[in-house]
């Protein structure tokens, strides 16, 4: 290889895995196909496919399930691989990463303990907010009980993919809390993330995230759910407004500084007619 050391198979798998993990939203299959061409070895691609699970769960990938939509998340994973649980329908399914399809759907026989009343209350309170602000939202609320503590996790995803116009975008947020089953006060922590990829005649990505937390009163399921949803709404609104203000400011400062200033005549130069100017003739004579 022109004096360069041959890249080992392990290194090729590592590089391929990094490419796949960095796939922009809505472009997972295309990136995998490109990586397959680069590797030219399906055995190595199979080894690299170990990152499919990490990518799908980190992206909160959505999949059709019995006429609705479900999320692929670590909280919903049953085997750390291909089997997932949807708390909204109470069903489990096998997920095909490349086809983005669910199969082998079945009812999950789970004992519903103290955590279920808290989980379902948040799920019900969350829907009106998401319906109003996220037109294509998919969400999941997970609950579990451990050592007298209720743990709740809320996952929210919304996206818009527009490959015909060379852009894709995704919004996702994750909210977690843990508290005694008797109630009290609990800290709710959240991570919000926005990712956009624009690739017409270029390759530009935006990846922004923010962490927040707040103490919320958990007196009873209905009031606690209302308090948590209010905190989610306030946090997401403030974050999205801050992003808008930031890019409006950048448009008037940072991006403006990158633009080429007009010449002293304050008119644009027609580069196709450069040969008509004396400076153009001098340049061409010297070249």
PDB file of C-alpha atoms in Angstrom:
ATOM      1  CA  UNK A   1       0.000   0.000   0.000  1.00  0.00           C
ATOM      2  CA  UNK A   2       2.584   2.523  -1.183  1.00  0.00           C
ATOM      3  CA  UNK A   3       4.815   2.002   1.844  1.00  0.00           C
ATOM      4  CA  UNK A   4       1.957   2.268   4.353  1.00  0.00           C
ATOM      5  CA  UNK A   5       1.321  -0.565   6.756  1.00  0.00           C
ATOM      6  CA  UNK A   6      -1.685  -2.755   5.996  1.00  0.00           C
ATOM      7  CA  UNK A   7      -4.582  -1.940   8.318  1.00  0.00           C
ATOM      8  CA  UNK A   8      -5.422  -4.929  10.494  1.00  0.00           C
ATOM      9  CA  UNK A   9      -8.890  -6.472  10.482  1.00  0.00           C
ATOM     10  CA  UNK A  10      -9.478  -5.350  14.067  1.00  0.00           C
ATOM     11  CA  UNK A  11      -8.644  -1.768  13.121  1.00  0.00           C
ATOM     12  CA  UNK A  12     -10.913  -1.918  10.075  1.00  0.00           C
ATOM     13  CA  UNK A  13     -13.765  -3.150  12.250  1.00  0.00           C
ATOM     14  CA  UNK A  14     -13.118  -0.342  14.743  1.00  0.00           C
ATOM     15  CA  UNK A  15     -13.139   2.306  12.004  1.00  0.00           C
ATOM     16  CA  UNK A  16     -16.287   0.842  10.452  1.00  0.00           C
ATOM     17  CA  UNK A  17     -17.980   0.822  13.858  1.00  0.00           C
ATOM     18  CA  UNK A  18     -17.107   4.501  14.385  1.00  0.00           C
ATOM     19  CA  UNK A  19     -18.609   5.389  10.995  1.00  0.00           C
ATOM     20  CA  UNK A  20     -21.841   3.562  11.855  1.00  0.00           C
ATOM     21  CA  UNK A  21     -22.113   5.119  15.328  1.00  0.00           C
ATOM     22  CA  UNK A  22     -21.702   8.583  13.768  1.00  0.00           C
ATOM     23  CA  UNK A  23     -24.496   8.065  11.213  1.00  0.00           C
ATOM     24  CA  UNK A  24     -26.787  11.132  11.114  1.00  0.00           C
ATOM     25  CA  UNK A  25     -30.464  10.624  12.002  1.00  0.00           C
ATOM     26  CA  UNK A  26     -32.446   8.928   9.244  1.00  0.00           C
ATOM     27  CA  UNK A  27     -29.316   7.782   7.413  1.00  0.00           C
ATOM     28  CA  UNK A  28     -28.353   4.618   9.295  1.00  0.00           C
ATOM     29  CA  UNK A  29     -29.055   2.187   6.454  1.00  0.00           C
ATOM     30  CA  UNK A  30     -27.225   4.333   3.889  1.00  0.00           C
ATOM     31  CA  UNK A  31     -24.138   4.580   6.100  1.00  0.00           C
ATOM     32  CA  UNK A  32     -24.137   0.808   6.715  1.00  0.00           C
ATOM     33  CA  UNK A  33     -24.352   0.185   2.958  1.00  0.00           C
ATOM     34  CA  UNK A  34     -21.421   2.550   2.325  1.00  0.00           C
ATOM     35  CA  UNK A  35     -19.378   0.893   5.084  1.00  0.00           C
ATOM     36  CA  UNK A  36     -20.102  -2.484   3.551  1.00  0.00           C
ATOM     37  CA  UNK A  37     -18.649  -1.301   0.238  1.00  0.00           C
ATOM     38  CA  UNK A  38     -15.555   0.096   1.977  1.00  0.00           C
ATOM     39  CA  UNK A  39     -14.957  -3.094   3.955  1.00  0.00           C
ATOM     40  CA  UNK A  40     -15.651  -5.414   1.011  1.00  0.00           C
ATOM     41  CA  UNK A  41     -15.910  -8.183   3.578  1.00  0.00           C
ATOM     42  CA  UNK A  42     -19.270  -9.214   5.071  1.00  0.00           C
ATOM     43  CA  UNK A  43     -17.593 -11.078   7.928  1.00  0.00           C
ATOM     44  CA  UNK A  44     -15.994  -7.843   9.095  1.00  0.00           C
ATOM     45  CA  UNK A  45     -19.335  -6.037   8.722  1.00  0.00           C
ATOM     46  CA  UNK A  46     -20.949  -8.686  10.916  1.00  0.00           C
ATOM     47  CA  UNK A  47     -18.345  -7.970  13.582  1.00  0.00           C
ATOM     48  CA  UNK A  48     -18.996  -4.240  13.267  1.00  0.00           C
ATOM     49  CA  UNK A  49     -22.753  -4.824  13.585  1.00  0.00           C
ATOM     50  CA  UNK A  50     -22.270  -5.048  17.327  1.00  0.00           C
ATOM     51  CA  UNK A  51     -22.742  -1.253  17.415  1.00  0.00           C
ATOM     52  CA  UNK A  52     -26.212  -1.445  15.844  1.00  0.00           C
ATOM     53  CA  UNK A  53     -27.757  -1.831  19.310  1.00  0.00           C
ATOM     54  CA  UNK A  54     -25.851   1.144  20.747  1.00  0.00           C
ATOM     55  CA  UNK A  55     -26.756   3.367  17.800  1.00  0.00           C
ATOM     56  CA  UNK A  56     -30.460   2.496  17.765  1.00  0.00           C
ATOM     57  CA  UNK A  57     -30.928   2.876  21.520  1.00  0.00           C
ATOM     58  CA  UNK A  58     -28.990   6.142  21.733  1.00  0.00           C
ATOM     59  CA  UNK A  59     -30.991   7.600  18.834  1.00  0.00           C
ATOM     60  CA  UNK A  60     -34.359   6.458  20.269  1.00  0.00           C
ATOM     61  CA  UNK A  61     -35.040   4.863  16.882  1.00  0.00           C
ATOM     62  CA  UNK A  62     -38.746   4.491  16.100  1.00  0.00           C
ATOM     63  CA  UNK A  63     -40.369   1.342  14.711  1.00  0.00           C
ATOM     64  CA  UNK A  64     -43.908   0.438  13.655  1.00  0.00           C
ATOM     65  CA  UNK A  65     -45.681  -1.823  16.148  1.00  0.00           C
ATOM     66  CA  UNK A  66     -49.270  -3.029  15.660  1.00  0.00           C
ATOM     67  CA  UNK A  67     -50.279   0.085  13.724  1.00  0.00           C
ATOM     68  CA  UNK A  68     -48.576   2.485  16.129  1.00  0.00           C
ATOM     69  CA  UNK A  69     -44.995   3.494  16.907  1.00  0.00           C
ATOM     70  CA  UNK A  70     -42.569   2.274  19.551  1.00  0.00           C
ATOM     71  CA  UNK A  71     -39.105   3.372  20.657  1.00  0.00           C
ATOM     72  CA  UNK A  72     -35.900   1.355  20.684  1.00  0.00           C
ATOM     73  CA  UNK A  73     -34.280   2.213  24.037  1.00  0.00           C
ATOM     74  CA  UNK A  74     -31.948   0.634  26.570  1.00  0.00           C
ATOM     75  CA  UNK A  75     -34.707   0.878  29.186  1.00  0.00           C
ATOM     76  CA  UNK A  76     -36.944  -1.225  26.934  1.00  0.00           C
ATOM     77  CA  UNK A  77     -34.296  -3.806  26.040  1.00  0.00           C
ATOM     78  CA  UNK A  78     -35.038  -7.324  27.263  1.00  0.00           C
ATOM     79  CA  UNK A  79     -31.843  -9.053  26.169  1.00  0.00           C
ATOM     80  CA  UNK A  80     -29.337  -6.292  25.339  1.00  0.00           C
ATOM     81  CA  UNK A  81     -29.637  -7.191  21.677  1.00  0.00           C
ATOM     82  CA  UNK A  82     -32.786  -7.544  19.555  1.00  0.00           C
ATOM     83  CA  UNK A  83     -35.705  -8.018  21.933  1.00  0.00           C
ATOM     84  CA  UNK A  84     -37.543  -4.918  23.236  1.00  0.00           C
ATOM     85  CA  UNK A  85     -40.538  -3.992  25.354  1.00  0.00           C
ATOM     86  CA  UNK A  86     -43.066  -1.229  24.656  1.00  0.00           C
ATOM     87  CA  UNK A  87     -44.668  -0.002  27.926  1.00  0.00           C
ATOM     88  CA  UNK A  88     -47.520   1.731  26.080  1.00  0.00           C
ATOM     89  CA  UNK A  89     -48.916  -1.474  24.588  1.00  0.00           C
ATOM     90  CA  UNK A  90     -47.442  -3.949  27.070  1.00  0.00           C
ATOM     91  CA  UNK A  91     -45.971  -5.936  24.181  1.00  0.00           C
ATOM     92  CA  UNK A  92     -42.490  -7.189  23.370  1.00  0.00           C
ATOM     93  CA  UNK A  93     -40.998  -7.649  19.910  1.00  0.00           C
ATOM     94  CA  UNK A  94     -37.879  -8.546  17.968  1.00  0.00           C
ATOM     95  CA  UNK A  95     -36.262  -5.648  16.109  1.00  0.00           C
ATOM     96  CA  UNK A  96     -34.497  -5.864  12.737  1.00  0.00           C
ATOM     97  CA  UNK A  97     -31.951  -3.033  12.635  1.00  0.00           C
ATOM     98  CA  UNK A  98     -31.385  -2.959   8.863  1.00  0.00           C
ATOM     99  CA  UNK A  99     -35.035  -3.292   7.846  1.00  0.00           C
ATOM    100  CA  UNK A 100     -36.293  -1.161  10.757  1.00  0.00           C
ATOM    101  CA  UNK A 101     -39.087  -3.664  11.352  1.00  0.00           C
ATOM    102  CA  UNK A 102     -40.646  -5.393  14.345  1.00  0.00           C
ATOM    103  CA  UNK A 103     -41.614  -9.063  14.402  1.00  0.00           C
ATOM    104  CA  UNK A 104     -42.511 -11.856  16.810  1.00  0.00           C
ATOM    105  CA  UNK A 105     -44.805  -9.493  18.712  1.00  0.00           C
ATOM    106  CA  UNK A 106     -46.317 -10.904  21.883  1.00  0.00           C
ATOM    107  CA  UNK A 107     -48.009  -9.783  25.087  1.00  0.00           C
ATOM    108  CA  UNK A 108     -45.655  -9.401  28.061  1.00  0.00           C
ATOM    109  CA  UNK A 109     -47.007 -10.896  31.246  1.00  0.00           C
ATOM    110  CA  UNK A 110     -45.594  -8.492  33.816  1.00  0.00           C
ATOM    111  CA  UNK A 111     -46.572  -7.983  37.424  1.00  0.00           C
ATOM    112  CA  UNK A 112     -47.723  -4.414  37.883  1.00  0.00           C
ATOM    113  CA  UNK A 113     -46.526  -3.093  41.220  1.00  0.00           C
ATOM    114  CA  UNK A 114     -46.591   0.261  42.967  1.00  0.00           C
ATOM    115  CA  UNK A 115     -44.623   1.895  40.144  1.00  0.00           C
ATOM    116  CA  UNK A 116     -47.384   1.387  37.555  1.00  0.00           C
ATOM    117  CA  UNK A 117     -49.736   4.047  38.943  1.00  0.00           C
ATOM    118  CA  UNK A 118     -46.916   6.622  38.766  1.00  0.00           C
ATOM    119  CA  UNK A 119     -45.797   5.473  35.320  1.00  0.00           C
ATOM    120  CA  UNK A 120     -49.270   5.516  33.759  1.00  0.00           C
ATOM    121  CA  UNK A 121     -50.068   8.922  35.311  1.00  0.00           C
ATOM    122  CA  UNK A 122     -47.020  10.483  33.637  1.00  0.00           C
ATOM    123  CA  UNK A 123     -47.815   8.741  30.342  1.00  0.00           C
ATOM    124  CA  UNK A 124     -51.347  10.213  30.367  1.00  0.00           C
ATOM    125  CA  UNK A 125     -50.213  13.706  31.436  1.00  0.00           C
ATOM    126  CA  UNK A 126     -47.449  13.795  28.818  1.00  0.00           C
ATOM    127  CA  UNK A 127     -49.647  13.124  25.773  1.00  0.00           C
ATOM    128  CA  UNK A 128     -51.495  16.517  25.537  1.00  0.00           C
ATOM    129  CA  UNK A 129     -48.187  18.402  25.748  1.00  0.00           C
ATOM    130  CA  UNK A 130     -46.529  16.268  23.078  1.00  0.00           C
ATOM    131  CA  UNK A 131     -49.586  16.412  20.808  1.00  0.00           C
ATOM    132  CA  UNK A 132     -49.468  20.214  20.924  1.00  0.00           C
ATOM    133  CA  UNK A 133     -45.763  20.770  20.294  1.00  0.00           C
ATOM    134  CA  UNK A 134     -44.426  17.642  18.552  1.00  0.00           C
ATOM    135  CA  UNK A 135     -46.476  16.646  15.479  1.00  0.00           C
ATOM    136  CA  UNK A 136     -44.737  13.299  14.896  1.00  0.00           C
ATOM    137  CA  UNK A 137     -43.723  12.452  18.454  1.00  0.00           C
ATOM    138  CA  UNK A 138     -43.122   8.979  19.848  1.00  0.00           C
ATOM    139  CA  UNK A 139     -42.664   8.510  23.578  1.00  0.00           C
ATOM    140  CA  UNK A 140     -42.228   5.806  26.182  1.00  0.00           C
ATOM    141  CA  UNK A 141     -42.490   5.926  29.973  1.00  0.00           C
ATOM    142  CA  UNK A 142     -40.723   3.135  31.850  1.00  0.00           C
ATOM    143  CA  UNK A 143     -41.183   2.297  35.527  1.00  0.00           C
ATOM    144  CA  UNK A 144     -39.656  -0.172  37.955  1.00  0.00           C
ATOM    145  CA  UNK A 145     -39.568  -0.817  41.691  1.00  0.00           C
ATOM    146  CA  UNK A 146     -36.343  -1.595  43.558  1.00  0.00           C
ATOM    147  CA  UNK A 147     -35.798  -1.650  47.325  1.00  0.00           C
ATOM    148  CA  UNK A 148     -38.873   0.451  47.999  1.00  0.00           C
ATOM    149  CA  UNK A 149     -37.812   3.060  45.416  1.00  0.00           C
ATOM    150  CA  UNK A 150     -39.811   3.927  42.309  1.00  0.00           C
ATOM    151  CA  UNK A 151     -37.659   4.639  39.231  1.00  0.00           C
ATOM    152  CA  UNK A 152     -39.240   6.372  36.246  1.00  0.00           C
ATOM    153  CA  UNK A 153     -37.729   7.145  32.851  1.00  0.00           C
ATOM    154  CA  UNK A 154     -39.401   9.219  30.142  1.00  0.00           C
ATOM    155  CA  UNK A 155     -38.090   9.054  26.567  1.00  0.00           C
ATOM    156  CA  UNK A 156     -39.335  11.483  23.895  1.00  0.00           C
ATOM    157  CA  UNK A 157     -38.464  11.496  20.183  1.00  0.00           C
ATOM    158  CA  UNK A 158     -39.598  13.520  17.188  1.00  0.00           C
ATOM    159  CA  UNK A 159     -37.957  13.786  13.794  1.00  0.00           C
ATOM    160  CA  UNK A 160     -38.380  15.062  10.279  1.00  0.00           C
ATOM    161  CA  UNK A 161     -36.443  13.448   7.448  1.00  0.00           C
ATOM    162  CA  UNK A 162     -36.295  15.231   4.093  1.00  0.00           C
ATOM    163  CA  UNK A 163     -33.639  13.460   1.977  1.00  0.00           C
ATOM    164  CA  UNK A 164     -35.099  14.883  -1.253  1.00  0.00           C
ATOM    165  CA  UNK A 165     -33.953  18.291  -0.046  1.00  0.00           C
ATOM    166  CA  UNK A 166     -30.762  16.925   1.537  1.00  0.00           C
ATOM    167  CA  UNK A 167     -31.530  17.386   5.228  1.00  0.00           C
ATOM    168  CA  UNK A 168     -32.666  15.333   8.226  1.00  0.00           C
ATOM    169  CA  UNK A 169     -33.319  16.349  11.809  1.00  0.00           C
ATOM    170  CA  UNK A 170     -34.150  14.770  15.151  1.00  0.00           C
ATOM    171  CA  UNK A 171     -35.177  15.954  18.615  1.00  0.00           C
ATOM    172  CA  UNK A 172     -34.953  13.685  21.630  1.00  0.00           C
ATOM    173  CA  UNK A 173     -35.049  14.056  25.379  1.00  0.00           C
ATOM    174  CA  UNK A 174     -34.734  11.729  28.360  1.00  0.00           C
ATOM    175  CA  UNK A 175     -36.050  12.383  31.869  1.00  0.00           C
ATOM    176  CA  UNK A 176     -35.287  10.311  34.959  1.00  0.00           C
ATOM    177  CA  UNK A 177     -36.321  10.344  38.617  1.00  0.00           C
ATOM    178  CA  UNK A 178     -36.205   8.056  41.640  1.00  0.00           C
ATOM    179  CA  UNK A 179     -38.174   8.392  44.890  1.00  0.00           C
ATOM    180  CA  UNK A 180     -39.778   6.397  47.734  1.00  0.00           C
ATOM    181  CA  UNK A 181     -43.097   4.745  46.836  1.00  0.00           C
ATOM    182  CA  UNK A 182     -44.765   6.798  49.607  1.00  0.00           C
ATOM    183  CA  UNK A 183     -43.927   9.998  47.706  1.00  0.00           C
ATOM    184  CA  UNK A 184     -42.110  13.125  48.893  1.00  0.00           C
ATOM    185  CA  UNK A 185     -39.662  15.200  46.887  1.00  0.00           C
ATOM    186  CA  UNK A 186     -37.560  13.852  44.051  1.00  0.00           C
ATOM    187  CA  UNK A 187     -34.903  15.229  41.721  1.00  0.00           C
ATOM    188  CA  UNK A 188     -35.908  15.024  38.077  1.00  0.00           C
ATOM    189  CA  UNK A 189     -32.924  15.143  35.695  1.00  0.00           C
ATOM    190  CA  UNK A 190     -33.188  15.549  31.945  1.00  0.00           C
ATOM    191  CA  UNK A 191     -31.025  15.587  28.836  1.00  0.00           C
ATOM    192  CA  UNK A 192     -32.311  17.312  25.686  1.00  0.00           C
ATOM    193  CA  UNK A 193     -30.693  16.897  22.284  1.00  0.00           C
ATOM    194  CA  UNK A 194     -31.147  18.353  18.799  1.00  0.00           C
ATOM    195  CA  UNK A 195     -29.332  16.938  15.769  1.00  0.00           C
ATOM    196  CA  UNK A 196     -29.579  18.180  12.188  1.00  0.00           C
ATOM    197  CA  UNK A 197     -27.665  17.110   9.066  1.00  0.00           C
ATOM    198  CA  UNK A 198     -27.610  19.253   5.895  1.00  0.00           C
ATOM    199  CA  UNK A 199     -25.721  17.784   2.965  1.00  0.00           C
ATOM    200  CA  UNK A 200     -26.563  19.599  -0.275  1.00  0.00           C
ATOM    201  CA  UNK A 201     -23.215  20.422  -1.921  1.00  0.00           C
ATOM    202  CA  UNK A 202     -21.555  20.011   1.465  1.00  0.00           C
ATOM    203  CA  UNK A 203     -21.740  18.269   4.815  1.00  0.00           C
ATOM    204  CA  UNK A 204     -22.857  20.307   7.821  1.00  0.00           C
ATOM    205  CA  UNK A 205     -24.112  18.900  11.109  1.00  0.00           C
ATOM    206  CA  UNK A 206     -25.582  20.501  14.206  1.00  0.00           C
ATOM    207  CA  UNK A 207     -25.441  18.517  17.447  1.00  0.00           C
ATOM    208  CA  UNK A 208     -26.572  20.337  20.555  1.00  0.00           C
ATOM    209  CA  UNK A 209     -27.567  19.046  23.988  1.00  0.00           C
ATOM    210  CA  UNK A 210     -28.329  20.377  27.443  1.00  0.00           C
ATOM    211  CA  UNK A 211     -28.710  18.850  30.917  1.00  0.00           C
ATOM    212  CA  UNK A 212     -31.159  20.150  33.522  1.00  0.00           C
ATOM    213  CA  UNK A 213     -32.530  19.060  36.876  1.00  0.00           C
ATOM    214  CA  UNK A 214     -35.110  20.207  39.395  1.00  0.00           C
ATOM    215  CA  UNK A 215     -36.678  19.057  42.648  1.00  0.00           C
ATOM    216  CA  UNK A 216     -40.328  18.070  42.137  1.00  0.00           C
ATOM    217  CA  UNK A 217     -42.985  17.248  44.717  1.00  0.00           C
ATOM    218  CA  UNK A 218     -44.334  13.695  44.392  1.00  0.00           C
ATOM    219  CA  UNK A 219     -47.408  13.868  46.630  1.00  0.00           C
ATOM    220  CA  UNK A 220     -49.642  11.638  44.534  1.00  0.00           C
ATOM    221  CA  UNK A 221     -49.428  10.228  40.959  1.00  0.00           C
ATOM    222  CA  UNK A 222     -51.679  12.803  39.272  1.00  0.00           C
ATOM    223  CA  UNK A 223     -50.056  15.873  40.860  1.00  0.00           C
ATOM    224  CA  UNK A 224     -46.566  14.440  40.450  1.00  0.00           C
ATOM    225  CA  UNK A 225     -47.202  13.763  36.767  1.00  0.00           C
ATOM    226  CA  UNK A 226     -48.452  17.329  36.254  1.00  0.00           C
ATOM    227  CA  UNK A 227     -45.369  18.737  38.017  1.00  0.00           C
ATOM    228  CA  UNK A 228     -42.965  16.605  35.957  1.00  0.00           C
ATOM    229  CA  UNK A 229     -44.629  17.458  32.632  1.00  0.00           C
ATOM    230  CA  UNK A 230     -44.599  21.156  33.559  1.00  0.00           C
ATOM    231  CA  UNK A 231     -40.862  20.920  34.252  1.00  0.00           C
ATOM    232  CA  UNK A 232     -40.299  19.125  30.924  1.00  0.00           C
ATOM    233  CA  UNK A 233     -42.328  21.755  29.053  1.00  0.00           C
ATOM    234  CA  UNK A 234     -40.496  24.668  30.708  1.00  0.00           C
ATOM    235  CA  UNK A 235     -37.058  23.146  30.128  1.00  0.00           C
ATOM    236  CA  UNK A 236     -37.642  22.231  26.483  1.00  0.00           C
ATOM    237  CA  UNK A 237     -39.195  25.617  25.682  1.00  0.00           C
ATOM    238  CA  UNK A 238     -36.290  27.531  27.239  1.00  0.00           C
ATOM    239  CA  UNK A 239     -33.737  25.348  25.485  1.00  0.00           C
ATOM    240  CA  UNK A 240     -35.340  25.681  22.059  1.00  0.00           C
ATOM    241  CA  UNK A 241     -35.686  29.454  22.457  1.00  0.00           C
ATOM    242  CA  UNK A 242     -32.017  29.682  23.456  1.00  0.00           C
ATOM    243  CA  UNK A 243     -31.011  27.750  20.322  1.00  0.00           C
ATOM    244  CA  UNK A 244     -33.073  30.108  18.134  1.00  0.00           C
ATOM    245  CA  UNK A 245     -31.607  33.205  19.792  1.00  0.00           C
ATOM    246  CA  UNK A 246     -28.084  31.820  19.521  1.00  0.00           C
ATOM    247  CA  UNK A 247     -28.306  31.167  15.785  1.00  0.00           C
ATOM    248  CA  UNK A 248     -30.003  34.493  15.135  1.00  0.00           C
ATOM    249  CA  UNK A 249     -27.082  36.160  16.894  1.00  0.00           C
ATOM    250  CA  UNK A 250     -24.547  34.051  15.008  1.00  0.00           C
ATOM    251  CA  UNK A 251     -26.155  34.982  11.699  1.00  0.00           C
ATOM    252  CA  UNK A 252     -25.560  38.674  12.456  1.00  0.00           C
ATOM    253  CA  UNK A 253     -22.056  38.246  13.887  1.00  0.00           C
ATOM    254  CA  UNK A 254     -20.107  35.014  13.361  1.00  0.00           C
ATOM    255  CA  UNK A 255     -21.502  34.076   9.943  1.00  0.00           C
ATOM    256  CA  UNK A 256     -21.370  37.692   8.774  1.00  0.00           C
ATOM    257  CA  UNK A 257     -17.671  37.857   9.681  1.00  0.00           C
ATOM    258  CA  UNK A 258     -17.029  34.856   7.447  1.00  0.00           C
ATOM    259  CA  UNK A 259     -18.516  36.531   4.382  1.00  0.00           C
ATOM    260  CA  UNK A 260     -16.236  38.278   1.882  1.00  0.00           C
ATOM    261  CA  UNK A 261     -16.548  42.068   2.032  1.00  0.00           C
ATOM    262  CA  UNK A 262     -17.594  44.022  -1.047  1.00  0.00           C
ATOM    263  CA  UNK A 263     -14.840  45.893  -2.949  1.00  0.00           C
ATOM    264  CA  UNK A 264     -14.500  49.671  -2.721  1.00  0.00           C
ATOM    265  CA  UNK A 265     -17.089  50.052  -5.512  1.00  0.00           C
ATOM    266  CA  UNK A 266     -19.644  48.312  -3.219  1.00  0.00           C
ATOM    267  CA  UNK A 267     -20.716  46.064  -6.091  1.00  0.00           C
ATOM    268  CA  UNK A 268     -20.246  42.354  -6.648  1.00  0.00           C
ATOM    269  CA  UNK A 269     -17.509  41.239  -9.024  1.00  0.00           C
ATOM    270  CA  UNK A 270     -18.665  39.231 -12.031  1.00  0.00           C
ATOM    271  CA  UNK A 271     -15.880  36.678 -12.087  1.00  0.00           C
ATOM    272  CA  UNK A 272     -16.896  35.453 -15.536  1.00  0.00           C
ATOM    273  CA  UNK A 273     -16.027  38.893 -16.923  1.00  0.00           C
ATOM    274  CA  UNK A 274     -12.763  39.178 -15.028  1.00  0.00           C
ATOM    275  CA  UNK A 275     -10.766  39.098 -18.265  1.00  0.00           C
ATOM    276  CA  UNK A 276     -12.336  42.458 -19.162  1.00  0.00           C
ATOM    277  CA  UNK A 277     -10.548  44.167 -16.285  1.00  0.00           C
ATOM    278  CA  UNK A 278      -6.894  45.164 -16.404  1.00  0.00           C
ATOM    279  CA  UNK A 279      -6.147  43.130 -13.250  1.00  0.00           C
ATOM    280  CA  UNK A 280      -7.628  40.100 -14.975  1.00  0.00           C
ATOM    281  CA  UNK A 281      -5.398  40.592 -18.005  1.00  0.00           C
ATOM    282  CA  UNK A 282      -2.354  40.920 -15.757  1.00  0.00           C
ATOM    283  CA  UNK A 283      -3.229  37.699 -13.934  1.00  0.00           C
ATOM    284  CA  UNK A 284      -3.737  35.790 -17.200  1.00  0.00           C
ATOM    285  CA  UNK A 285      -0.504  37.132 -18.663  1.00  0.00           C
ATOM    286  CA  UNK A 286       1.451  35.973 -15.619  1.00  0.00           C
ATOM    287  CA  UNK A 287      -0.173  32.511 -15.544  1.00  0.00           C
TER     288      UNK A 287
END
